[in-house]
mmCIF file of C-alpha atoms in Angstrom:
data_model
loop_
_atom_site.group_PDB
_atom_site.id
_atom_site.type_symbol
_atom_site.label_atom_id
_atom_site.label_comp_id
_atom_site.label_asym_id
_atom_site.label_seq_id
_atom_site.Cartn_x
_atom_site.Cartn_y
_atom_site.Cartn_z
ATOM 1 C CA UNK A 1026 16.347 28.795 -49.323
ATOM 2 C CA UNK A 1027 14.789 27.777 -46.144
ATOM 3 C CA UNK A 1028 17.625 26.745 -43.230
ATOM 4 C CA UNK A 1029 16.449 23.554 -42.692
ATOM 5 C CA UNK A 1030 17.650 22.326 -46.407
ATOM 6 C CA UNK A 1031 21.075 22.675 -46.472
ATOM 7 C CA UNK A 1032 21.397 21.518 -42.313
ATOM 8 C CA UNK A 1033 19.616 18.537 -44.111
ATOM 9 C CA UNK A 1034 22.120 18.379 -47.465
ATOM 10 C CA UNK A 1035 24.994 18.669 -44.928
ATOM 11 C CA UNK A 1036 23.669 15.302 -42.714
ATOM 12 C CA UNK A 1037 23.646 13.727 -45.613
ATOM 13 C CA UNK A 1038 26.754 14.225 -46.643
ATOM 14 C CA UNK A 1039 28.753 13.952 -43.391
ATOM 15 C CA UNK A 1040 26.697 10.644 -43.267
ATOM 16 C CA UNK A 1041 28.097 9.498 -46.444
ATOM 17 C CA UNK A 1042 31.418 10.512 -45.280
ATOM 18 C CA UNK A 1043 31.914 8.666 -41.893
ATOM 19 C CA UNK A 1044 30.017 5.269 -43.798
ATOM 20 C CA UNK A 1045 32.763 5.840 -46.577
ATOM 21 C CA UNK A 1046 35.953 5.625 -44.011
ATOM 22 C CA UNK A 1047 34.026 3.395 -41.871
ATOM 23 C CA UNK A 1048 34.026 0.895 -44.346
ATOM 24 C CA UNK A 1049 37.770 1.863 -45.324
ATOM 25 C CA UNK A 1050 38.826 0.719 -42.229
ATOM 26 C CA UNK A 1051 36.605 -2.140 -42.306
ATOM 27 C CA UNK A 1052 38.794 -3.593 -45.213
ATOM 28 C CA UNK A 1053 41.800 -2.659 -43.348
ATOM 29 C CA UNK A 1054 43.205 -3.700 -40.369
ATOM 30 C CA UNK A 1055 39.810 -3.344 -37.766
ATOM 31 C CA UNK A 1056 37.033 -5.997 -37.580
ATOM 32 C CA UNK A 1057 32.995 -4.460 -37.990
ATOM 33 C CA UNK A 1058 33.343 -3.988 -34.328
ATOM 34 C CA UNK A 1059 36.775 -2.254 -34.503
ATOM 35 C CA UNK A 1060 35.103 0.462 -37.314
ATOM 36 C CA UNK A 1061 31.795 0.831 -34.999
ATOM 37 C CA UNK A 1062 33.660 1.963 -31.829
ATOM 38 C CA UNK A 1063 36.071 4.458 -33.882
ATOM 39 C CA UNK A 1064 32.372 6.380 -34.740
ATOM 40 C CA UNK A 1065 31.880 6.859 -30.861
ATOM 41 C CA UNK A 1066 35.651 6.707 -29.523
ATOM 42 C CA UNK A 1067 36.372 10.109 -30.792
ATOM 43 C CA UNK A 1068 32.990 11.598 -30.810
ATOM 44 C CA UNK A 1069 32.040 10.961 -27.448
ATOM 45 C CA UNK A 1070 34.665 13.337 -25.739
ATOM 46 C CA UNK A 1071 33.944 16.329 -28.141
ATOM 47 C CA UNK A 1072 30.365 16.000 -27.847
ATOM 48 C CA UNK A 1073 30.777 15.980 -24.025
ATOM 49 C CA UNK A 1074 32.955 18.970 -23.865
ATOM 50 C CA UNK A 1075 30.810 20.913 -26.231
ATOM 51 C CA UNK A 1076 26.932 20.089 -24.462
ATOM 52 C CA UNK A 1077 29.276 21.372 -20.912
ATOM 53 C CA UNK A 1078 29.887 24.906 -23.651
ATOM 54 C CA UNK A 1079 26.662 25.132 -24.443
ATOM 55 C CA UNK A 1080 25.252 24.995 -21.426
ATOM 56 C CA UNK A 1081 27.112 27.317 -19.954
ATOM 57 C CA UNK A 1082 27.270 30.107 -22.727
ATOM 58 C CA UNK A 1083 23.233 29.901 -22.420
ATOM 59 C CA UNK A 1084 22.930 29.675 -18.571
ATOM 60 C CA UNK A 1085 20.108 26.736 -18.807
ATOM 61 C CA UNK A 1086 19.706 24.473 -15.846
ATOM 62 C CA UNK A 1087 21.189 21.008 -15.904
ATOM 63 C CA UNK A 1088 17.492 18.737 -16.692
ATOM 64 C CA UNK A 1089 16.933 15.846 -14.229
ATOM 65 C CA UNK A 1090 18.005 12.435 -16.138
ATOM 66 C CA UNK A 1091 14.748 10.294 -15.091
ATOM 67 C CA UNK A 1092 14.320 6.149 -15.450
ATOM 68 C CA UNK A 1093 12.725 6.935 -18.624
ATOM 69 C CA UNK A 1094 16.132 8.908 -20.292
ATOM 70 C CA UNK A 1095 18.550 6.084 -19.157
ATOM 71 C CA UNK A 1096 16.557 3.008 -20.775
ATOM 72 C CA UNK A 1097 15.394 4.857 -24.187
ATOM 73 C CA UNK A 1098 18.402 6.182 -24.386
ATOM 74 C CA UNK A 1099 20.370 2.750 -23.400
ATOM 75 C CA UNK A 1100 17.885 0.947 -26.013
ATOM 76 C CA UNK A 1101 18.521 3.346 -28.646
ATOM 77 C CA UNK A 1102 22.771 3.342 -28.210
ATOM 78 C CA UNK A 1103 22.337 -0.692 -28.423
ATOM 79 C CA UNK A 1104 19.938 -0.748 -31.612
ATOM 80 C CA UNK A 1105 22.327 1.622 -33.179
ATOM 81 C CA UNK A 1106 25.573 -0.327 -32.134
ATOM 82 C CA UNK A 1107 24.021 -3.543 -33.666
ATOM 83 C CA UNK A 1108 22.722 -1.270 -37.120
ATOM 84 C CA UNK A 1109 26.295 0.166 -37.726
ATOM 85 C CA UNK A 1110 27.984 -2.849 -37.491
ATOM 86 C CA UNK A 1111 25.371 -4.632 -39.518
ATOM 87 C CA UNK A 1112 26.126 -2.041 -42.245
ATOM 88 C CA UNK A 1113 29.876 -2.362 -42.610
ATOM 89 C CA UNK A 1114 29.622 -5.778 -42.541
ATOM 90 C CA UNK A 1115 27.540 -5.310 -45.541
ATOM 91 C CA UNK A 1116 29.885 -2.984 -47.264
ATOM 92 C CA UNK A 1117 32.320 -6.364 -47.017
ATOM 93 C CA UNK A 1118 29.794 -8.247 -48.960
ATOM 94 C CA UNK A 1119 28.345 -5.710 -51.479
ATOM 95 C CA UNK A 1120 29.374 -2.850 -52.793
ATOM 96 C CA UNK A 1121 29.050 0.654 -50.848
ATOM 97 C CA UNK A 1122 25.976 1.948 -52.832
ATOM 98 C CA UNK A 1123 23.756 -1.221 -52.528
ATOM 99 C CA UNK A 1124 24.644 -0.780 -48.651
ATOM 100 C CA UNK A 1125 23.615 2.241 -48.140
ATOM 101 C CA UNK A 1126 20.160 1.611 -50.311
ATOM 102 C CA UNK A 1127 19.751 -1.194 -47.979
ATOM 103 C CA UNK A 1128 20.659 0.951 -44.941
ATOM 104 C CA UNK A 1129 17.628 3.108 -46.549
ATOM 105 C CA UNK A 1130 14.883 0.910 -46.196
ATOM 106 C CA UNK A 1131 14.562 1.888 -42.411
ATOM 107 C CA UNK A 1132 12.124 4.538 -43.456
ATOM 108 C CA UNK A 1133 9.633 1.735 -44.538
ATOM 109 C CA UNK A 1134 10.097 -0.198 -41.688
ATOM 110 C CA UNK A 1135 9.607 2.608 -38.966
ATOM 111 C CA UNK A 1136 6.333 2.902 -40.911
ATOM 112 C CA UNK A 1137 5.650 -0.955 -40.385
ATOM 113 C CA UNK A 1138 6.818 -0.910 -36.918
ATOM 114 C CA UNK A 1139 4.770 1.582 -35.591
ATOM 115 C CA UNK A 1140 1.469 0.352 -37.519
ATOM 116 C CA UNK A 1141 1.948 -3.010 -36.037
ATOM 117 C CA UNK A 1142 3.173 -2.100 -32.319
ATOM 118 C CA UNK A 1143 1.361 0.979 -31.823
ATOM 119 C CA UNK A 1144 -1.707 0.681 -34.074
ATOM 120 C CA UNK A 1145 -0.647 3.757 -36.413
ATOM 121 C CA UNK A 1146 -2.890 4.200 -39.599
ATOM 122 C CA UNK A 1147 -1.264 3.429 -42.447
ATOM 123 C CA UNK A 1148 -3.256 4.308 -46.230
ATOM 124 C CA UNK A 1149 -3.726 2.171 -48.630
ATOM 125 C CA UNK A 1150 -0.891 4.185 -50.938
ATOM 126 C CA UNK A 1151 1.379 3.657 -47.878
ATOM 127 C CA UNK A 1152 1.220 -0.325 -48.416
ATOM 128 C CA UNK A 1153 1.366 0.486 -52.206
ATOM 129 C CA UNK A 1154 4.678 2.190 -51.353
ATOM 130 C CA UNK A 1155 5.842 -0.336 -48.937
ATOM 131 C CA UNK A 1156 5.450 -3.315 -52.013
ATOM 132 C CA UNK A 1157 6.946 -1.038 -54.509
ATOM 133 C CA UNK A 1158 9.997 -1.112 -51.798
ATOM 134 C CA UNK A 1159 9.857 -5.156 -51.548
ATOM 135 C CA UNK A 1160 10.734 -4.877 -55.075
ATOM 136 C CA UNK A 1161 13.578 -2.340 -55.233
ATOM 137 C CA UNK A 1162 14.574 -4.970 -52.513
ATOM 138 C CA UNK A 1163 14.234 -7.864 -54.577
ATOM 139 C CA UNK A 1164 16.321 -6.312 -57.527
ATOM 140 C CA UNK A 1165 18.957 -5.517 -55.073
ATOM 141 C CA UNK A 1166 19.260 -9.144 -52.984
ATOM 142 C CA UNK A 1167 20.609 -11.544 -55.141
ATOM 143 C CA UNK A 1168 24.090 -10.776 -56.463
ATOM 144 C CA UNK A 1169 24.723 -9.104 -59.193
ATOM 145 C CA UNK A 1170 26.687 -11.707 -61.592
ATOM 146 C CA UNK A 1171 23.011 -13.574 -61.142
ATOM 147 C CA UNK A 1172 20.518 -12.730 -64.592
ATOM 148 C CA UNK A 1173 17.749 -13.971 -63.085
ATOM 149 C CA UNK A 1174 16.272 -12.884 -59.601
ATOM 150 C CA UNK A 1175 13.638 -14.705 -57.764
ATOM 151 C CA UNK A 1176 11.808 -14.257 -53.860
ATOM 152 C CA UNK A 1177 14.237 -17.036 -52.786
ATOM 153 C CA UNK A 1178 16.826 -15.224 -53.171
ATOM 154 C CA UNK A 1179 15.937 -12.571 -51.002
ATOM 155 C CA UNK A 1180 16.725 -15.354 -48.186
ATOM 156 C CA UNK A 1181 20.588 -14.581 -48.179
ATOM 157 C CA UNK A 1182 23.088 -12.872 -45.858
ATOM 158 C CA UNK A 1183 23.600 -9.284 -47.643
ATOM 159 C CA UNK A 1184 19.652 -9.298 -46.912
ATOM 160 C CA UNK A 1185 19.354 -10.150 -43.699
ATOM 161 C CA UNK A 1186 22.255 -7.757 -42.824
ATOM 162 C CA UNK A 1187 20.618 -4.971 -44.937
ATOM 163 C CA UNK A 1188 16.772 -4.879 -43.725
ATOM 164 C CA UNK A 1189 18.099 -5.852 -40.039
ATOM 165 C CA UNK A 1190 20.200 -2.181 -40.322
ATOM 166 C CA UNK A 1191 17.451 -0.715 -41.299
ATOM 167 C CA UNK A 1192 15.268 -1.887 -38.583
ATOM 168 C CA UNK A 1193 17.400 -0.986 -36.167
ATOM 169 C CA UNK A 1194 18.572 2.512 -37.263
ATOM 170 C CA UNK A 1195 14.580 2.793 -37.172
ATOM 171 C CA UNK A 1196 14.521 1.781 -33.907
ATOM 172 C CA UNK A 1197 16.787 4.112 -32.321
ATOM 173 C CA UNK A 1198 15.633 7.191 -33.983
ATOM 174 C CA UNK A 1199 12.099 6.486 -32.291
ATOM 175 C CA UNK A 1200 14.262 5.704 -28.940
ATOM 176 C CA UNK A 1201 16.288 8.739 -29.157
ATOM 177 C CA UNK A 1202 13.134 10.643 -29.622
ATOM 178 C CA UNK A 1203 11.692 9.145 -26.554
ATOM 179 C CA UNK A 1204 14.812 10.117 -24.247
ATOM 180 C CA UNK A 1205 14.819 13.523 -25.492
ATOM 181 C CA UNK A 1206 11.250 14.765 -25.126
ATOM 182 C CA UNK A 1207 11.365 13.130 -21.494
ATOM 183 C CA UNK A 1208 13.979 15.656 -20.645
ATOM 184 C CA UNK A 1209 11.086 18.424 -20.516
ATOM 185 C CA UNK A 1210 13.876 21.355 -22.167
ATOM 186 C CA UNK A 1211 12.398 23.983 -24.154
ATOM 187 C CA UNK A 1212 15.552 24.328 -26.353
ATOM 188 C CA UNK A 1213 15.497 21.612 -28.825
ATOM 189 C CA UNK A 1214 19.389 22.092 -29.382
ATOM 190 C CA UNK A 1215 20.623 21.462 -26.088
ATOM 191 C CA UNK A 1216 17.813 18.294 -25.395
ATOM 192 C CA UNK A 1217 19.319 17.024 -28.584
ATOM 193 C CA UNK A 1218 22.712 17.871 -27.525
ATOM 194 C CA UNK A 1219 22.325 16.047 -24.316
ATOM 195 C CA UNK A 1220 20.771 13.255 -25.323
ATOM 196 C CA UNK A 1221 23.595 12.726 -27.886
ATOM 197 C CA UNK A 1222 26.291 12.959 -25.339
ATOM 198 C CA UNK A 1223 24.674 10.818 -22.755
ATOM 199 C CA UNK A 1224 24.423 8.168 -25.550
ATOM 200 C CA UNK A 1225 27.577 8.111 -27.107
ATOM 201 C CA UNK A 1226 29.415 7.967 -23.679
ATOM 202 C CA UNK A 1227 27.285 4.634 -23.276
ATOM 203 C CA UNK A 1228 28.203 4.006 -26.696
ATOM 204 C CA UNK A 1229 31.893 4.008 -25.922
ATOM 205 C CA UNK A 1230 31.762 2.507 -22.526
ATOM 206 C CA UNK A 1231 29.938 -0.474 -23.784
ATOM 207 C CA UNK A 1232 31.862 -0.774 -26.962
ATOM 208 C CA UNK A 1233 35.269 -0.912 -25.383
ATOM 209 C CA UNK A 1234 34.232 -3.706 -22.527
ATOM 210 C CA UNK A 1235 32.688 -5.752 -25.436
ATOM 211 C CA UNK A 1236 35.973 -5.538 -27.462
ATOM 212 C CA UNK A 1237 38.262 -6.029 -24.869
ATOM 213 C CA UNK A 1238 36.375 -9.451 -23.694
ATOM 214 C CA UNK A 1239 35.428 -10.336 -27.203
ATOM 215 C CA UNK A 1240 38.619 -8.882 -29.044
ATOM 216 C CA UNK A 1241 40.862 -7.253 -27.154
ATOM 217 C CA UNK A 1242 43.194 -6.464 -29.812
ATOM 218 C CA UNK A 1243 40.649 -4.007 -31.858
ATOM 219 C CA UNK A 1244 40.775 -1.515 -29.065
ATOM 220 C CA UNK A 1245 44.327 -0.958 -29.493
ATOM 221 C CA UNK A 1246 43.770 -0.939 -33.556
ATOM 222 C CA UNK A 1247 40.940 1.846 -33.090
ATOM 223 C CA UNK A 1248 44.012 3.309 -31.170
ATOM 224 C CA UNK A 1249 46.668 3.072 -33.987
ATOM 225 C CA UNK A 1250 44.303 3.632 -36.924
ATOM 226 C CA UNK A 1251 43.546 7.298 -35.589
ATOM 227 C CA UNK A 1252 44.487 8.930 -38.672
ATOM 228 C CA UNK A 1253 41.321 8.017 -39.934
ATOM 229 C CA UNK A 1254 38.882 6.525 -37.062
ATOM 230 C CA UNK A 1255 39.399 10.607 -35.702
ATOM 231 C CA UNK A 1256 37.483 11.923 -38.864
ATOM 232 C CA UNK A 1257 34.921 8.838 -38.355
ATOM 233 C CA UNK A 1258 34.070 10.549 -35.018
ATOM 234 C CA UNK A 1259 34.376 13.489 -36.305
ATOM 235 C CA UNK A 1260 31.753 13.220 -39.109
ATOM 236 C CA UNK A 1261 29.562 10.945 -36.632
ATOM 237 C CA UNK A 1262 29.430 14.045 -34.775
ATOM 238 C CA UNK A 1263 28.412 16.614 -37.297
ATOM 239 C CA UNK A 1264 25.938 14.415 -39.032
ATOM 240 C CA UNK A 1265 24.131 13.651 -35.650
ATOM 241 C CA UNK A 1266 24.173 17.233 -34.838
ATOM 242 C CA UNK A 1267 22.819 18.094 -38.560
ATOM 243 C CA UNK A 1268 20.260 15.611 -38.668
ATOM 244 C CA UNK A 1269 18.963 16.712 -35.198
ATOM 245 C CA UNK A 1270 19.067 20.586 -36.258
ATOM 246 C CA UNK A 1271 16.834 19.845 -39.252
ATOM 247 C CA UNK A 1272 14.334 17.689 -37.331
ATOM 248 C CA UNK A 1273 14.032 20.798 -34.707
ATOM 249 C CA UNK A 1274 13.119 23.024 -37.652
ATOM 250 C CA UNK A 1275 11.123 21.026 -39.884
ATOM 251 C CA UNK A 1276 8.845 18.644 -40.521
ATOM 252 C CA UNK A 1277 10.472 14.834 -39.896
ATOM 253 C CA UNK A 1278 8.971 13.677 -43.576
ATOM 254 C CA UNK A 1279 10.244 16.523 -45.435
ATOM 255 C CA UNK A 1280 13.728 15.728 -43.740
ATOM 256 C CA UNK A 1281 14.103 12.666 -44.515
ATOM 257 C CA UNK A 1282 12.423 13.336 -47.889
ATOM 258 C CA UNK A 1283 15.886 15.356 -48.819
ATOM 259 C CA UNK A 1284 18.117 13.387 -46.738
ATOM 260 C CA UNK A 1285 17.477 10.694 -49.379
ATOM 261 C CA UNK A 1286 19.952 12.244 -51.283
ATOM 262 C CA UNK A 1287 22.383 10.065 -49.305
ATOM 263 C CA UNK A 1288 21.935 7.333 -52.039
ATOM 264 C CA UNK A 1289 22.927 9.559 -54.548
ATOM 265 C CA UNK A 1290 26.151 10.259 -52.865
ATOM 266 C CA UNK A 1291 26.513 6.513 -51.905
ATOM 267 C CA UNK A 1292 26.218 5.559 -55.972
ATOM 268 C CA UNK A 1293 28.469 8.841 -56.430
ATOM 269 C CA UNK A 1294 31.130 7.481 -54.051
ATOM 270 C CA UNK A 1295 30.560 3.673 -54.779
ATOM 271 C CA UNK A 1296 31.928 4.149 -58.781
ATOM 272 C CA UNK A 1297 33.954 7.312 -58.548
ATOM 273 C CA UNK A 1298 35.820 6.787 -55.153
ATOM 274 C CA UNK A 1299 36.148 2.855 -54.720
ATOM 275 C CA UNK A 1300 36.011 2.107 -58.393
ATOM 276 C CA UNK A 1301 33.176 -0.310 -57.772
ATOM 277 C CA UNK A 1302 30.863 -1.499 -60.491
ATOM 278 C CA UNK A 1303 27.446 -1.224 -60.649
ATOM 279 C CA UNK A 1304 24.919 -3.217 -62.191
ATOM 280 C CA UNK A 1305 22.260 -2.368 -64.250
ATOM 281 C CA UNK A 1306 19.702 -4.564 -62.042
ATOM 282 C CA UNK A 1307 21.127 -2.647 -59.182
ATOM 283 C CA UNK A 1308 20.730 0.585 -60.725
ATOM 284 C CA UNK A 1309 16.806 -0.208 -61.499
ATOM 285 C CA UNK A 1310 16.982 -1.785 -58.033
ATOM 286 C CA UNK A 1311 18.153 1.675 -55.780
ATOM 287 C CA UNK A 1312 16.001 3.665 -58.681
ATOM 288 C CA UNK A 1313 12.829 1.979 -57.169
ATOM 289 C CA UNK A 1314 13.610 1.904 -53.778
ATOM 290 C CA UNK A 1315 14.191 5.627 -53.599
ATOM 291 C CA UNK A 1316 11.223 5.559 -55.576
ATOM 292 C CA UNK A 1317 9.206 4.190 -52.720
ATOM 293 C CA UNK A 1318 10.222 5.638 -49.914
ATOM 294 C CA UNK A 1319 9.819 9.280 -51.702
ATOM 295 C CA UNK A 1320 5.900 7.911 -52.378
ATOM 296 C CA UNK A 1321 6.003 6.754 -48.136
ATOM 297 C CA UNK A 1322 7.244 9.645 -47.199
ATOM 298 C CA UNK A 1323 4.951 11.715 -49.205
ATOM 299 C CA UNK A 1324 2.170 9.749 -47.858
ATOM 300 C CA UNK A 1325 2.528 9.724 -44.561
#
């Protein structure tokens, strides 16, 4: 089996790991903003102290940290601040699988993004792939107690949380892209390294002065919930560091073609570990979905 499949396999699942206790503690005692700074709170120092390990055990030179690092990289921390807590305050209104599917549909819309800000070509069985997505979407808007579904209903909160995730998480992938390649390293591991550690000290920095304005008290909760919010940075950590791996060693379509085994584990975790239900329309609806982006990614 080539390397790059299980790094991939293992992403995904540390992904589905830190989402699952990040939306534990959502339901607990910390806010959406409280669960987003555990992620980088106890990621940021062990990704710091292992970049300084790596560096050293290979001898590289430190890179220079240009204009160009600092605001792709400062972009890219914010979009994914703003995606994370969009997503657990999603798990609060639906259940975890229809979250993550949601979460999902930032392949689609890196797609859209880039054909209508940078011109990219997109086929005509890319937009065939998109629709087929607007209707995996439709199935899964609307509650699930409702029989019948219709576009209006699309125009509701879970939605606008859902699709604004995934724009965002698209956004900073392209962002983190752009602050690692303008470090000029040869080794992919340590430009991914550094670009990681650079970000989530940002991350944390930023995180901490906006809780302590906006609630102060959610700091010291992050604090006292450390039982748990350590494995959040913990898994943060090792899926970051897995999902960068695999996109240093293959193809980004192929990796994200297998990393969409995430929703499996999502529907895997949504009925087995919270006991959630599922309904058949949003069965069909994260069927079709992952339909979709399978046919994008093959596509493009």
């Amino acid at each position: 089996m080539t390397l790059w499949i299980p790094i991939t396999l293992a992403a995904a699942l540390f992904q589905t790991l830190r989402f699952m206790l990040q939306r534990q503690l959502s339901l607990g005692t910390l806010s959406a903003g409280g669960a987003t700074l555990a992620r980088f709170m106890y990621s940021a120092p062990l990704v710091a102290v292992l970049i300084v390990i790596y560096m050293g055990a290979t001898g590289q030179d430190w890179p220079r940290f240009g204009a160009t690092f600092w605001v792709y990289g400062a972009a890219g921390g914010l979009a994914q601040i703003l995606a994370t807590v969009a997503t657990v305050m999603l798990f609060q209104a639906r259940n975890f699988a229809v979250g993550i599917t949601f979460k999902k549909t930032e392949v689609m819309q890196a797609v859209l993004v880039g054909w209508v800000l940078l011109g990219d070509t997109v086929s005509g069985l890319g937009f065939a792939a998109i629709g087929l997505g607007l209707v995996g979407v439709l199935l899964l808007s609307a509650p699930p107690e409702l029989v019948r579904v219709g576009w209006r209903d699309m125009a509701n909160r879970s939605v606008g949380l859902g699709l604004g995730a995934g724009l965002l998480f698209a956004v900073s992938g392209v962002c983190y892209r752009g602050a690692s390649l303008s470090l000029g390293m040869e080794d992919p591991l340590a430009r991914a390294g550094l670009t990681l550690s650079a970000v989530t000290a940002m991350q944390f920095t930023a995180m901490v002065i906006w809780l302590r304005w906006r609630d102060p008290g959610q700091v010291r909760a992050v604090w006292d919930a450390r039982r748990v919010a350590v494995w959040v940075g913990l898994m943060s950590m090792l899926g970051s560091f897995c999902w960068f791996t695999a996109f240093t060693l293959q193809n980004a379509a192929y990796v994200n073609a297998v990393g969409q085994v995430e929703l499996v584990l999502s529907a895997l975790a949504s009925v087995i570990v919270f006991r959630e239900a599922i309904s058949a329309r949003e069965w069909l609806g994260m069927g079709v979905l992952l339909g979709s982006i399978l046919m994008l990614i093959a596509v493009i």
